[in-house]
Amino acid sequence: MGIFGNSIDLNDLSQSSLALLPTLLTLGLALATRRILLSLLLGSATGAWLLAGSFDAPRYLAGKALALFYDGGISWWTLQVVGFLLMLGALSRLLQASGAAQAFAEACASRIATRRGVSLMSVGLGLAIFIDDYFNALAVGQATRPLADRYRLSRERLAYYIDSTAAPVCALMPLSSWGAFMLSLLAPMAASPMGLFVDMSQAAFYPWLALAIVLITAWFDWDLGAMKKAKARPSAAAELKAAKGQLMPLLGPLLALILVTLAALFITGAFASSGPFSAIAALENTNVGLSLVLGAAPALAWSFFKQKTQRLATAWEGAKTMLPAIYLLLSAWLLAAVMKDVAVGRYLASLIEAASVGPWMPLALFVVAMVMALATGSSWGTFGIMLPLAGQLVEPAMLPMALGAVISGAVFGDHCSPASDTTILSSAGAECEHMDHVLTQLPYAGLAAGLCVLGYGLSALALPLWALWGALLAALVVAVTLLGGWGTLAPKKQEV
């Protein structure tokens, strides 16, 4: 149904290879031109043209764009996430202008005196904030950027740390918005969805390998591939003001942001749930957008009143820095809405249903889920299609491995897709150019994905899970050795 005027008859692409064309165009243009906004919009336009034809495509695309903000009612999710990003930009600039960010770096200098320490702090915060990937991506960046600049840790490396401890961690934790969503999909497959989740998580090779590689990178200061060319930003230590050496000017607003957001996630979820309170049910029904706004409000108010002069001008300048990330996010959502109608997920699912792969099913599921998440930029959309499908295609004995393969492929595709909202927000959290983050993260993610191909391939031999993990860890050690990952120790102290 078109929002403007009469309904539009859409072409059915669910059984056509043309369903892949918008994705291929978007990814190809993004890699060739590094102009991700243009690539996302052209991908959306191509999908609209395939679905509605040249005459109705503009009306169809305009309707999809309007539906991001109004679709039978106000789209509060869009407004809340955009509002949160604007608030976070204002908060970041106020903290910088007041000297709070650099004061935090000064205060931490006696406790964290190396690049390795800053790297491990970034990874540790990402591991600790596992409730939601949006929250993780933006909160970790706020806390660690001042120290990253001080010890010449590139923004690309920081974005990699943020992104690699967002989706992979959330996908493994049942007490997260991701875990709650997956448990709801697993419920029809087993008497104990939590037991199946635990078994599935053990066979989800990619999230574990991604975390292992990010820890190796943090400890050994490992630059792989394009990351070798990433440049650190100069420290702004010379701009320190009176807040020098204090923790609370930055820690206070960040604690307010984290604690209020966490409380709001559970409270809004509890109000939306029926029956007795359950943390899993609350996270399954939580309002992430509203919770982020409620968390940002006291943090922004704290920083606003701590700033002595030019409060509004400083806050507005900060909010404007988030506009590129907002444009990217809206464009990614538009592409996701178009790709839902293109039905690339159903097309890929039909391929695997038609294939007779026998014991190679986990490997096939991994590859299809990976391509689907790359195409749509959505791991959740991939979960929604592929987890139930995997449950139908395999025998009970193979079910945990098949589901783990879906999780691995979906997280990898989401991790590497330029259209992924988590990847976009990780770039925004680190204040890093988006395509620079995508390209510098790709070698690390590609290494983990290559090991997954080995693991799920070996699963066809009916090896026990411990043997598969033994082979994967041995292969990881060999790969990191050959790629020089053990050879560089973090410097004792490296400060601008």
Short mmCIF file of C-alpha atoms in Angstrom, two decimals:
data_model
loop_
_atom_site.label_atom_id
_atom_site.label_comp_id
_atom_site.label_asym_id
_atom_site.label_seq_id
_atom_site.Cartn_x
_atom_site.Cartn_y
_atom_site.Cartn_z
CA MET A 1 0.00 0.00 0.00
CA GLY A 2 1.49 3.37 -0.96
CA ILE A 3 1.32 6.20 1.55
CA PHE A 4 0.80 8.71 -1.24
CA GLY A 5 -2.43 7.93 -3.05
CA ASN A 6 -3.41 4.50 -4.33
CA SER A 7 -1.68 1.25 -3.51
CA ILE A 8 1.30 0.15 -5.59
CA ASP A 9 1.47 -3.35 -7.04
CA LEU A 10 4.96 -4.61 -6.23
CA ASN A 11 6.86 -7.19 -8.22
CA ASP A 12 7.60 -10.47 -6.39
CA LEU A 13 11.37 -10.91 -6.26
CA SER A 14 11.45 -13.61 -3.60
CA GLN A 15 12.32 -16.28 -6.17
CA SER A 16 14.56 -14.14 -8.37
CA SER A 17 18.29 -13.56 -8.23
CA LEU A 18 17.50 -9.89 -8.94
CA ALA A 19 16.77 -9.67 -5.21
CA LEU A 20 20.54 -9.54 -4.69
CA LEU A 21 21.09 -6.59 -7.06
CA PRO A 22 20.46 -3.71 -4.59
CA THR A 23 22.84 -5.31 -2.09
CA LEU A 24 25.58 -5.91 -4.63
CA LEU A 25 25.25 -2.36 -5.92
CA THR A 26 25.36 -0.87 -2.41
CA LEU A 27 28.38 -2.86 -1.29
CA GLY A 28 30.23 -2.39 -4.58
CA LEU A 29 29.72 1.37 -4.64
CA ALA A 30 30.62 1.72 -0.97
CA LEU A 31 33.90 -0.11 -1.46
CA ALA A 32 34.73 1.58 -4.77
CA THR A 33 33.82 5.17 -3.86
CA ARG A 34 33.87 5.14 0.00
CA ARG A 35 30.73 7.32 -0.24
CA ILE A 36 28.46 5.25 1.95
CA LEU A 37 25.50 7.67 2.05
CA LEU A 38 25.31 7.80 -1.74
CA SER A 39 25.69 4.00 -1.91
CA LEU A 40 22.83 3.40 0.55
CA LEU A 41 20.50 5.77 -1.29
CA LEU A 42 21.30 4.29 -4.70
CA GLY A 43 20.76 0.80 -3.29
CA SER A 44 17.33 1.89 -2.02
CA ALA A 45 16.49 3.50 -5.36
CA THR A 46 17.50 0.34 -7.23
CA GLY A 47 15.30 -1.78 -4.99
CA ALA A 48 12.39 0.61 -5.50
CA TRP A 49 12.84 0.45 -9.26
CA LEU A 50 12.89 -3.38 -9.24
CA LEU A 51 9.79 -3.53 -7.04
CA ALA A 52 7.61 -0.76 -8.43
CA GLY A 53 8.94 0.04 -11.89
CA SER A 54 10.28 3.35 -13.07
CA PHE A 55 6.92 5.17 -12.93
CA ASP A 56 5.92 4.24 -9.35
CA ALA A 57 9.42 3.96 -7.85
CA PRO A 58 9.64 7.61 -6.67
CA ARG A 59 6.23 7.38 -4.96
CA TYR A 60 7.13 4.05 -3.38
CA LEU A 61 10.47 5.35 -2.10
CA ALA A 62 8.90 8.55 -0.76
CA GLY A 63 6.34 6.46 1.09
CA LYS A 64 9.06 4.32 2.67
CA ALA A 65 11.02 7.41 3.70
CA LEU A 66 7.93 9.01 5.27
CA ALA A 67 7.14 5.73 7.06
CA LEU A 68 10.39 6.08 8.98
CA PHE A 69 8.74 8.98 10.82
CA TYR A 70 5.00 8.39 10.37
CA ASP A 71 3.41 5.04 9.54
CA GLY A 72 -0.20 5.07 10.71
CA GLY A 73 1.08 7.06 13.67
CA ILE A 74 4.26 8.75 14.83
CA SER A 75 7.30 6.45 14.64
CA TRP A 76 8.61 7.08 18.14
CA TRP A 77 11.51 4.68 17.66
CA THR A 78 13.02 6.86 14.91
CA LEU A 79 12.47 10.09 16.82
CA GLN A 80 13.88 8.64 20.03
CA VAL A 81 17.05 7.26 18.45
CA VAL A 82 17.66 10.45 16.46
CA GLY A 83 16.98 12.51 19.58
CA PHE A 84 19.39 10.40 21.60
CA LEU A 85 22.14 10.86 19.02
CA LEU A 86 21.64 14.64 19.04
CA MET A 87 21.72 14.63 22.85
CA LEU A 88 24.86 12.52 22.85
CA GLY A 89 26.59 14.89 20.44
CA ALA A 90 25.67 17.84 22.65
CA LEU A 91 26.88 15.96 25.74
CA SER A 92 30.19 15.10 24.10
CA ARG A 93 30.90 18.70 23.06
CA LEU A 94 29.94 20.07 26.48
CA LEU A 95 32.28 17.60 28.17
CA GLN A 96 35.10 18.63 25.84
CA ALA A 97 34.47 22.36 26.21
CA SER A 98 34.41 22.20 30.00
CA GLY A 99 37.67 20.26 30.12
CA ALA A 100 35.92 17.26 31.68
CA ALA A 101 37.07 14.80 29.01
CA GLN A 102 40.72 15.71 29.34
CA ALA A 103 40.41 15.94 33.12
CA PHE A 104 39.24 12.34 33.09
CA ALA A 105 42.24 11.37 30.98
CA GLU A 106 44.58 13.17 33.40
CA ALA A 107 43.01 11.48 36.41
CA CYS A 108 43.29 8.05 34.77
CA ALA A 109 46.90 8.61 33.70
CA SER A 110 48.27 7.32 37.01
CA ARG A 111 46.14 4.18 36.70
CA ILE A 112 46.25 3.55 32.93
CA ALA A 113 49.63 4.54 31.54
CA THR A 114 49.92 2.56 28.29
CA ARG A 115 48.12 2.00 25.01
CA ARG A 116 47.57 -1.56 26.15
CA GLY A 117 45.81 -0.29 29.26
CA VAL A 118 43.55 1.97 27.21
CA SER A 119 42.81 -0.86 24.78
CA LEU A 120 41.96 -3.29 27.57
CA MET A 121 39.80 -0.64 29.25
CA SER A 122 37.85 -0.16 26.01
CA VAL A 123 37.38 -3.90 25.55
CA GLY A 124 36.50 -4.39 29.23
CA LEU A 125 33.81 -1.72 29.12
CA GLY A 126 32.39 -3.29 25.97
CA LEU A 127 32.23 -6.68 27.68
CA ALA A 128 30.57 -5.16 30.76
CA ILE A 129 27.86 -3.19 28.91
CA PHE A 130 26.12 -6.16 27.28
CA ILE A 131 22.47 -5.20 27.72
CA ASP A 132 22.02 -3.61 24.28
CA ASP A 133 24.26 -3.02 21.26
CA TYR A 134 23.13 0.60 20.68
CA PHE A 135 23.82 1.47 24.30
CA ASN A 136 27.17 -0.35 24.22
CA ALA A 137 28.39 1.32 21.03
CA LEU A 138 27.72 4.87 22.18
CA ALA A 139 28.50 4.65 25.91
CA VAL A 140 31.91 2.99 25.49
CA GLY A 141 33.04 5.62 23.00
CA GLN A 142 32.13 8.46 25.34
CA ALA A 143 34.20 6.95 28.16
CA THR A 144 37.30 5.98 26.21
CA ARG A 145 37.88 8.62 23.50
CA PRO A 146 39.87 11.01 25.76
CA LEU A 147 42.30 8.27 26.77
CA ALA A 148 42.51 6.91 23.24
CA ASP A 149 43.63 10.31 21.98
CA ARG A 150 46.07 10.78 24.85
CA TYR A 151 47.89 7.51 24.16
CA ARG A 152 47.67 7.78 20.38
CA LEU A 153 45.19 4.97 19.88
CA SER A 154 43.57 5.55 16.51
CA ARG A 155 39.85 6.19 16.30
CA GLU A 156 39.61 3.31 13.82
CA ARG A 157 41.07 0.93 16.43
CA LEU A 158 38.70 2.31 19.05
CA ALA A 159 35.73 1.81 16.71
CA TYR A 160 36.88 -1.78 16.14
CA TYR A 161 37.00 -2.41 19.89
CA ILE A 162 33.53 -0.93 20.31
CA ASP A 163 31.96 -2.83 17.42
CA SER A 164 33.62 -6.14 18.33
CA THR A 165 32.31 -6.03 21.88
CA ALA A 166 28.80 -4.89 20.95
CA ALA A 167 27.02 -7.42 18.70
CA PRO A 168 29.25 -10.43 19.58
CA VAL A 169 28.74 -9.97 23.32
CA CYS A 170 25.01 -9.22 23.07
CA ALA A 171 24.52 -12.32 20.90
CA LEU A 172 26.01 -14.56 23.61
CA MET A 173 24.19 -13.11 26.61
CA PRO A 174 20.65 -14.27 27.39
CA LEU A 175 20.23 -11.23 29.66
CA SER A 176 20.33 -8.75 26.78
CA SER A 177 17.88 -7.39 24.25
CA TRP A 178 19.42 -9.74 21.67
CA GLY A 179 19.24 -12.76 23.96
CA ALA A 180 15.61 -12.08 24.82
CA PHE A 181 14.71 -11.86 21.13
CA MET A 182 16.51 -15.11 20.31
CA LEU A 183 14.91 -16.93 23.24
CA SER A 184 11.49 -15.99 21.87
CA LEU A 185 12.46 -17.62 18.55
CA LEU A 186 13.84 -20.73 20.25
CA ALA A 187 10.75 -21.29 22.42
CA PRO A 188 8.85 -23.41 19.80
CA MET A 189 11.92 -25.61 19.20
CA ALA A 190 12.62 -26.97 22.70
CA ALA A 191 11.04 -27.60 26.08
CA SER A 192 13.86 -25.53 27.60
CA PRO A 193 14.66 -22.53 25.39
CA MET A 194 17.37 -21.41 27.83
CA GLY A 195 19.05 -24.82 27.64
CA LEU A 196 18.96 -24.67 23.84
CA PHE A 197 20.34 -21.11 23.96
CA VAL A 198 23.31 -22.29 26.05
CA ASP A 199 24.00 -25.20 23.67
CA MET A 200 23.63 -22.94 20.64
CA SER A 201 25.98 -20.34 22.13
CA GLN A 202 28.73 -22.93 22.53
CA ALA A 203 28.47 -23.67 18.81
CA ALA A 204 28.34 -19.99 17.79
CA PHE A 205 31.98 -19.84 16.74
CA TYR A 206 32.11 -16.31 15.31
CA PRO A 207 31.21 -14.25 18.41
CA TRP A 208 33.73 -16.16 20.55
CA LEU A 209 36.47 -15.92 17.93
CA ALA A 210 35.80 -12.22 17.36
CA LEU A 211 36.20 -11.61 21.10
CA ALA A 212 39.40 -13.70 21.22
CA ILE A 213 40.88 -11.73 18.32
CA VAL A 214 39.94 -8.37 19.82
CA LEU A 215 41.61 -9.38 23.11
CA ILE A 216 44.76 -10.45 21.24
CA THR A 217 44.71 -7.15 19.35
CA ALA A 218 44.33 -5.14 22.55
CA TRP A 219 47.06 -6.99 24.45
CA PHE A 220 49.64 -7.16 21.67
CA ASP A 221 48.77 -3.85 19.96
CA TRP A 222 48.21 -5.73 16.71
CA ASP A 223 47.62 -3.77 13.51
CA LEU A 224 46.28 -6.04 10.77
CA GLY A 225 45.74 -5.06 7.16
CA ALA A 226 44.24 -1.59 6.66
CA MET A 227 44.54 -0.86 10.39
CA LYS A 228 48.28 -0.30 9.86
CA LYS A 229 47.48 2.93 8.04
CA ALA A 230 45.10 4.29 10.69
CA LYS A 231 46.45 7.43 12.30
CA ALA A 232 45.95 8.50 15.91
CA ARG A 233 44.51 11.93 16.62
CA PRO A 234 46.63 14.44 18.52
CA SER A 235 45.84 14.85 22.18
CA ALA A 236 44.09 18.01 23.28
CA ALA A 237 45.94 18.02 26.60
CA ALA A 238 47.05 21.59 26.03
CA GLU A 239 43.43 22.68 26.22
CA LEU A 240 42.95 21.46 29.78
CA LYS A 241 41.02 23.77 32.00
CA ALA A 242 40.41 23.99 35.72
CA ALA A 243 38.97 20.50 35.99
CA LYS A 244 42.44 18.98 35.53
CA GLY A 245 42.98 15.62 37.22
CA GLN A 246 39.41 15.00 38.37
CA LEU A 247 37.25 11.98 37.63
CA MET A 248 33.77 13.28 38.39
CA PRO A 249 33.42 15.97 35.68
CA LEU A 250 33.23 13.13 33.10
CA LEU A 251 32.42 10.14 35.29
CA GLY A 252 29.35 11.78 36.82
CA PRO A 253 27.46 12.34 33.55
CA LEU A 254 28.51 8.94 32.20
CA LEU A 255 27.34 7.15 35.34
CA ALA A 256 24.04 9.01 35.10
CA LEU A 257 23.74 7.95 31.45
CA ILE A 258 24.54 4.29 32.17
CA LEU A 259 22.56 3.80 35.38
CA VAL A 260 19.41 5.64 34.28
CA THR A 261 19.44 3.88 30.90
CA LEU A 262 19.82 0.46 32.54
CA ALA A 263 16.99 1.18 34.95
CA ALA A 264 14.78 2.48 32.13
CA LEU A 265 15.44 -0.62 30.00
CA PHE A 266 14.04 -2.87 32.71
CA ILE A 267 11.24 -0.51 33.82
CA THR A 268 9.86 0.12 30.32
CA GLY A 269 10.11 -3.61 29.59
CA ALA A 270 8.34 -4.51 32.82
CA PHE A 271 5.43 -2.17 32.02
CA ALA A 272 5.12 -3.68 28.54
CA SER A 273 5.18 -7.28 29.83
CA SER A 274 2.35 -9.31 31.26
CA GLY A 275 2.57 -11.57 34.29
CA PRO A 276 5.20 -11.57 37.07
CA PHE A 277 8.40 -9.62 36.52
CA SER A 278 11.11 -11.45 34.60
CA ALA A 279 14.38 -9.87 33.48
CA ILE A 280 14.29 -11.82 30.21
CA ALA A 281 10.66 -10.82 29.51
CA ALA A 282 11.45 -7.20 30.39
CA LEU A 283 14.34 -7.08 27.93
CA GLU A 284 12.25 -8.78 25.27
CA ASN A 285 9.62 -6.01 25.53
CA THR A 286 11.80 -3.05 26.49
CA ASN A 287 11.67 0.31 24.75
CA VAL A 288 15.32 0.86 23.86
CA GLY A 289 14.83 4.25 22.20
CA LEU A 290 12.92 5.76 25.12
CA SER A 291 15.40 4.29 27.61
CA LEU A 292 18.33 5.88 25.79
CA VAL A 293 16.64 9.28 25.79
CA LEU A 294 15.76 9.01 29.49
CA GLY A 295 19.37 8.07 30.25
CA ALA A 296 20.85 10.90 28.20
CA ALA A 297 18.60 13.57 29.74
CA PRO A 298 20.20 13.73 33.25
CA ALA A 299 23.71 13.35 31.80
CA LEU A 300 23.10 16.24 29.41
CA ALA A 301 21.53 18.38 32.15
CA TRP A 302 24.51 17.73 34.43
CA SER A 303 27.01 18.80 31.76
CA PHE A 304 24.87 21.71 30.61
CA PHE A 305 24.80 23.35 34.04
CA LYS A 306 28.48 22.62 34.66
CA GLN A 307 29.38 24.58 31.53
CA LYS A 308 29.79 28.20 32.58
CA THR A 309 29.54 30.03 29.25
CA GLN A 310 27.99 29.59 25.80
CA ARG A 311 25.96 26.58 26.90
CA LEU A 312 23.41 26.58 24.08
CA ALA A 313 25.95 27.35 21.36
CA THR A 314 28.27 24.59 22.57
CA ALA A 315 25.43 22.06 22.86
CA TRP A 316 24.15 22.94 19.38
CA GLU A 317 27.61 22.60 17.86
CA GLY A 318 27.89 19.16 19.45
CA ALA A 319 24.47 18.07 18.25
CA LYS A 320 25.41 19.03 14.68
CA THR A 321 28.43 16.71 14.79
CA MET A 322 26.00 13.79 14.95
CA LEU A 323 24.16 14.77 11.75
CA PRO A 324 26.36 12.65 9.43
CA ALA A 325 25.72 9.57 11.62
CA ILE A 326 21.99 10.34 11.65
CA TYR A 327 21.88 10.66 7.85
CA LEU A 328 23.68 7.32 7.53
CA LEU A 329 21.36 5.65 10.02
CA LEU A 330 18.20 6.92 8.33
CA SER A 331 19.54 5.82 4.94
CA ALA A 332 20.38 2.38 6.33
CA TRP A 333 16.86 2.07 7.76
CA LEU A 334 15.40 3.11 4.41
CA LEU A 335 17.46 0.46 2.62
CA ALA A 336 16.39 -2.14 5.20
CA ALA A 337 12.71 -1.27 4.62
CA VAL A 338 13.14 -1.61 0.85
CA MET A 339 15.09 -4.86 1.19
CA LYS A 340 12.28 -6.30 3.30
CA ASP A 341 9.95 -5.86 0.32
CA VAL A 342 12.64 -7.10 -2.07
CA ALA A 343 12.55 -10.27 0.08
CA VAL A 344 16.23 -11.07 -0.30
CA GLY A 345 15.97 -13.09 2.91
CA ARG A 346 13.23 -15.32 1.52
CA TYR A 347 15.20 -15.75 -1.71
CA LEU A 348 18.33 -16.89 0.14
CA ALA A 349 16.27 -19.11 2.44
CA SER A 350 14.67 -20.76 -0.59
CA LEU A 351 18.12 -21.60 -1.96
CA ILE A 352 19.12 -23.48 1.15
CA GLU A 353 15.73 -25.22 1.39
CA ALA A 354 16.16 -26.48 -2.16
CA ALA A 355 19.75 -27.64 -1.61
CA SER A 356 20.59 -31.14 -0.46
CA VAL A 357 23.69 -30.56 1.63
CA GLY A 358 23.33 -33.25 4.30
CA PRO A 359 26.02 -32.94 7.01
CA TRP A 360 27.26 -29.70 5.43
CA MET A 361 24.09 -27.92 6.53
CA PRO A 362 25.78 -25.89 9.35
CA LEU A 363 28.32 -24.53 6.86
CA ALA A 364 25.59 -23.72 4.35
CA LEU A 365 23.53 -21.97 7.04
CA PHE A 366 26.56 -19.92 8.09
CA VAL A 367 27.21 -18.73 4.54
CA VAL A 368 23.55 -17.92 3.81
CA ALA A 369 23.08 -16.08 7.13
CA MET A 370 26.28 -14.14 6.48
CA VAL A 371 25.13 -13.03 3.03
CA MET A 372 21.65 -12.21 4.32
CA ALA A 373 22.97 -10.00 7.13
CA LEU A 374 25.41 -8.29 4.77
CA ALA A 375 22.54 -7.68 2.35
CA THR A 376 20.08 -6.32 4.89
CA GLY A 377 22.43 -4.85 7.51
CA SER A 378 20.28 -6.57 10.12
CA SER A 379 21.27 -9.52 12.29
CA TRP A 380 17.83 -9.51 13.95
CA GLY A 381 16.09 -9.83 10.59
CA THR A 382 18.42 -12.70 9.75
CA PHE A 383 17.67 -14.37 13.10
CA GLY A 384 13.94 -14.02 12.47
CA ILE A 385 14.14 -15.84 9.13
CA MET A 386 17.02 -18.27 9.57
CA LEU A 387 16.66 -19.59 13.13
CA PRO A 388 13.16 -21.05 12.56
CA LEU A 389 14.29 -22.32 9.14
CA ALA A 390 17.32 -24.06 10.67
CA GLY A 391 15.03 -25.68 13.22
CA GLN A 392 13.02 -27.22 10.38
CA LEU A 393 15.95 -28.37 8.25
CA VAL A 394 18.09 -30.42 10.67
CA GLU A 395 17.73 -33.34 13.02
CA PRO A 396 17.60 -32.64 16.78
CA ALA A 397 21.18 -33.84 17.28
CA MET A 398 22.46 -31.24 14.81
CA LEU A 399 20.19 -28.42 16.01
CA PRO A 400 22.63 -26.56 18.35
CA MET A 401 25.36 -26.57 15.68
CA ALA A 402 22.94 -25.37 12.98
CA LEU A 403 21.58 -22.58 15.18
CA GLY A 404 25.11 -21.59 16.21
CA ALA A 405 26.02 -21.34 12.53
CA VAL A 406 23.09 -18.97 11.93
CA ILE A 407 24.15 -16.78 14.87
CA SER A 408 27.74 -16.72 13.62
CA GLY A 409 26.81 -15.79 10.06
CA ALA A 410 24.31 -13.15 11.14
CA VAL A 411 26.71 -11.47 13.58
CA PHE A 412 29.55 -11.49 11.02
CA GLY A 413 27.34 -10.02 8.30
CA ASP A 414 26.01 -7.36 10.65
CA HIS A 415 29.55 -6.70 11.88
CA CYS A 416 30.90 -6.00 8.39
CA SER A 417 27.95 -4.46 6.55
CA PRO A 418 28.30 -0.72 5.89
CA ALA A 419 24.51 -0.56 6.21
CA SER A 420 24.44 -2.08 9.72
CA ASP A 421 23.07 0.27 12.36
CA THR A 422 25.45 -1.14 15.00
CA THR A 423 28.44 -0.53 12.72
CA ILE A 424 27.25 3.02 12.01
CA LEU A 425 26.81 3.74 15.71
CA SER A 426 30.22 2.26 16.53
CA SER A 427 31.73 4.75 14.08
CA ALA A 428 29.71 7.52 15.70
CA GLY A 429 30.73 6.44 19.21
CA ALA A 430 34.41 6.59 18.28
CA GLU A 431 33.89 9.71 16.11
CA CYS A 432 35.52 7.84 13.24
CA GLU A 433 34.87 8.06 9.49
CA HIS A 434 32.40 5.26 8.80
CA MET A 435 34.04 3.59 5.79
CA ASP A 436 37.44 3.84 7.48
CA HIS A 437 35.96 1.81 10.34
CA VAL A 438 34.37 -0.74 7.99
CA LEU A 439 37.58 -1.31 6.01
CA THR A 440 39.94 -1.44 9.00
CA GLN A 441 37.70 -3.85 10.89
CA LEU A 442 37.22 -6.19 7.94
CA PRO A 443 40.58 -8.08 8.18
CA TYR A 444 39.99 -9.01 11.83
CA ALA A 445 36.39 -10.03 11.16
CA GLY A 446 37.44 -11.87 8.01
CA LEU A 447 39.97 -13.90 10.00
CA ALA A 448 37.27 -14.98 12.46
CA ALA A 449 34.89 -15.80 9.59
CA GLY A 450 37.55 -17.90 7.84
CA LEU A 451 38.04 -19.90 11.02
CA CYS A 452 34.26 -20.38 11.20
CA VAL A 453 34.29 -21.90 7.71
CA LEU A 454 36.89 -24.35 9.00
CA GLY A 455 34.87 -25.14 12.13
CA TYR A 456 31.52 -25.65 10.44
CA GLY A 457 33.20 -27.59 7.64
CA LEU A 458 34.78 -29.96 10.16
CA SER A 459 31.39 -30.38 11.84
CA ALA A 460 30.34 -32.39 8.77
CA LEU A 461 32.70 -35.11 10.06
CA ALA A 462 30.53 -35.43 13.19
CA LEU A 463 33.42 -34.43 15.46
CA PRO A 464 32.51 -33.58 19.07
CA LEU A 465 32.29 -29.91 19.97
CA TRP A 466 35.45 -29.98 22.11
CA ALA A 467 37.43 -31.32 19.14
CA LEU A 468 36.08 -28.57 16.89
CA TRP A 469 37.07 -25.92 19.41
CA GLY A 470 40.51 -27.50 19.77
CA ALA A 471 41.02 -27.32 16.01
CA LEU A 472 39.74 -23.72 15.89
CA LEU A 473 42.00 -22.52 18.69
CA ALA A 474 45.02 -24.23 17.14
CA ALA A 475 44.19 -22.64 13.78
CA LEU A 476 43.79 -19.25 15.48
CA VAL A 477 47.23 -19.51 17.09
CA VAL A 478 48.79 -20.48 13.75
CA ALA A 479 46.98 -17.68 11.87
CA VAL A 480 47.93 -14.99 14.38
CA THR A 481 51.54 -16.23 14.34
CA LEU A 482 51.75 -16.13 10.55
CA LEU A 483 50.15 -12.66 10.48
CA GLY A 484 52.57 -11.27 13.07
CA GLY A 485 50.05 -10.82 15.85
CA TRP A 486 52.34 -11.89 18.67
CA GLY A 487 55.31 -9.81 17.63
CA THR A 488 54.45 -6.34 18.90
CA LEU A 489 54.23 -5.59 22.59
CA ALA A 490 52.36 -2.47 23.65
CA PRO A 491 54.73 0.41 24.46
CA LYS A 492 55.45 1.19 28.08
CA LYS A 493 54.08 4.68 27.68
CA GLN A 494 53.04 6.62 24.62
CA GLU A 495 51.57 10.01 25.20
CA VAL A 496 51.22 13.05 23.00
#
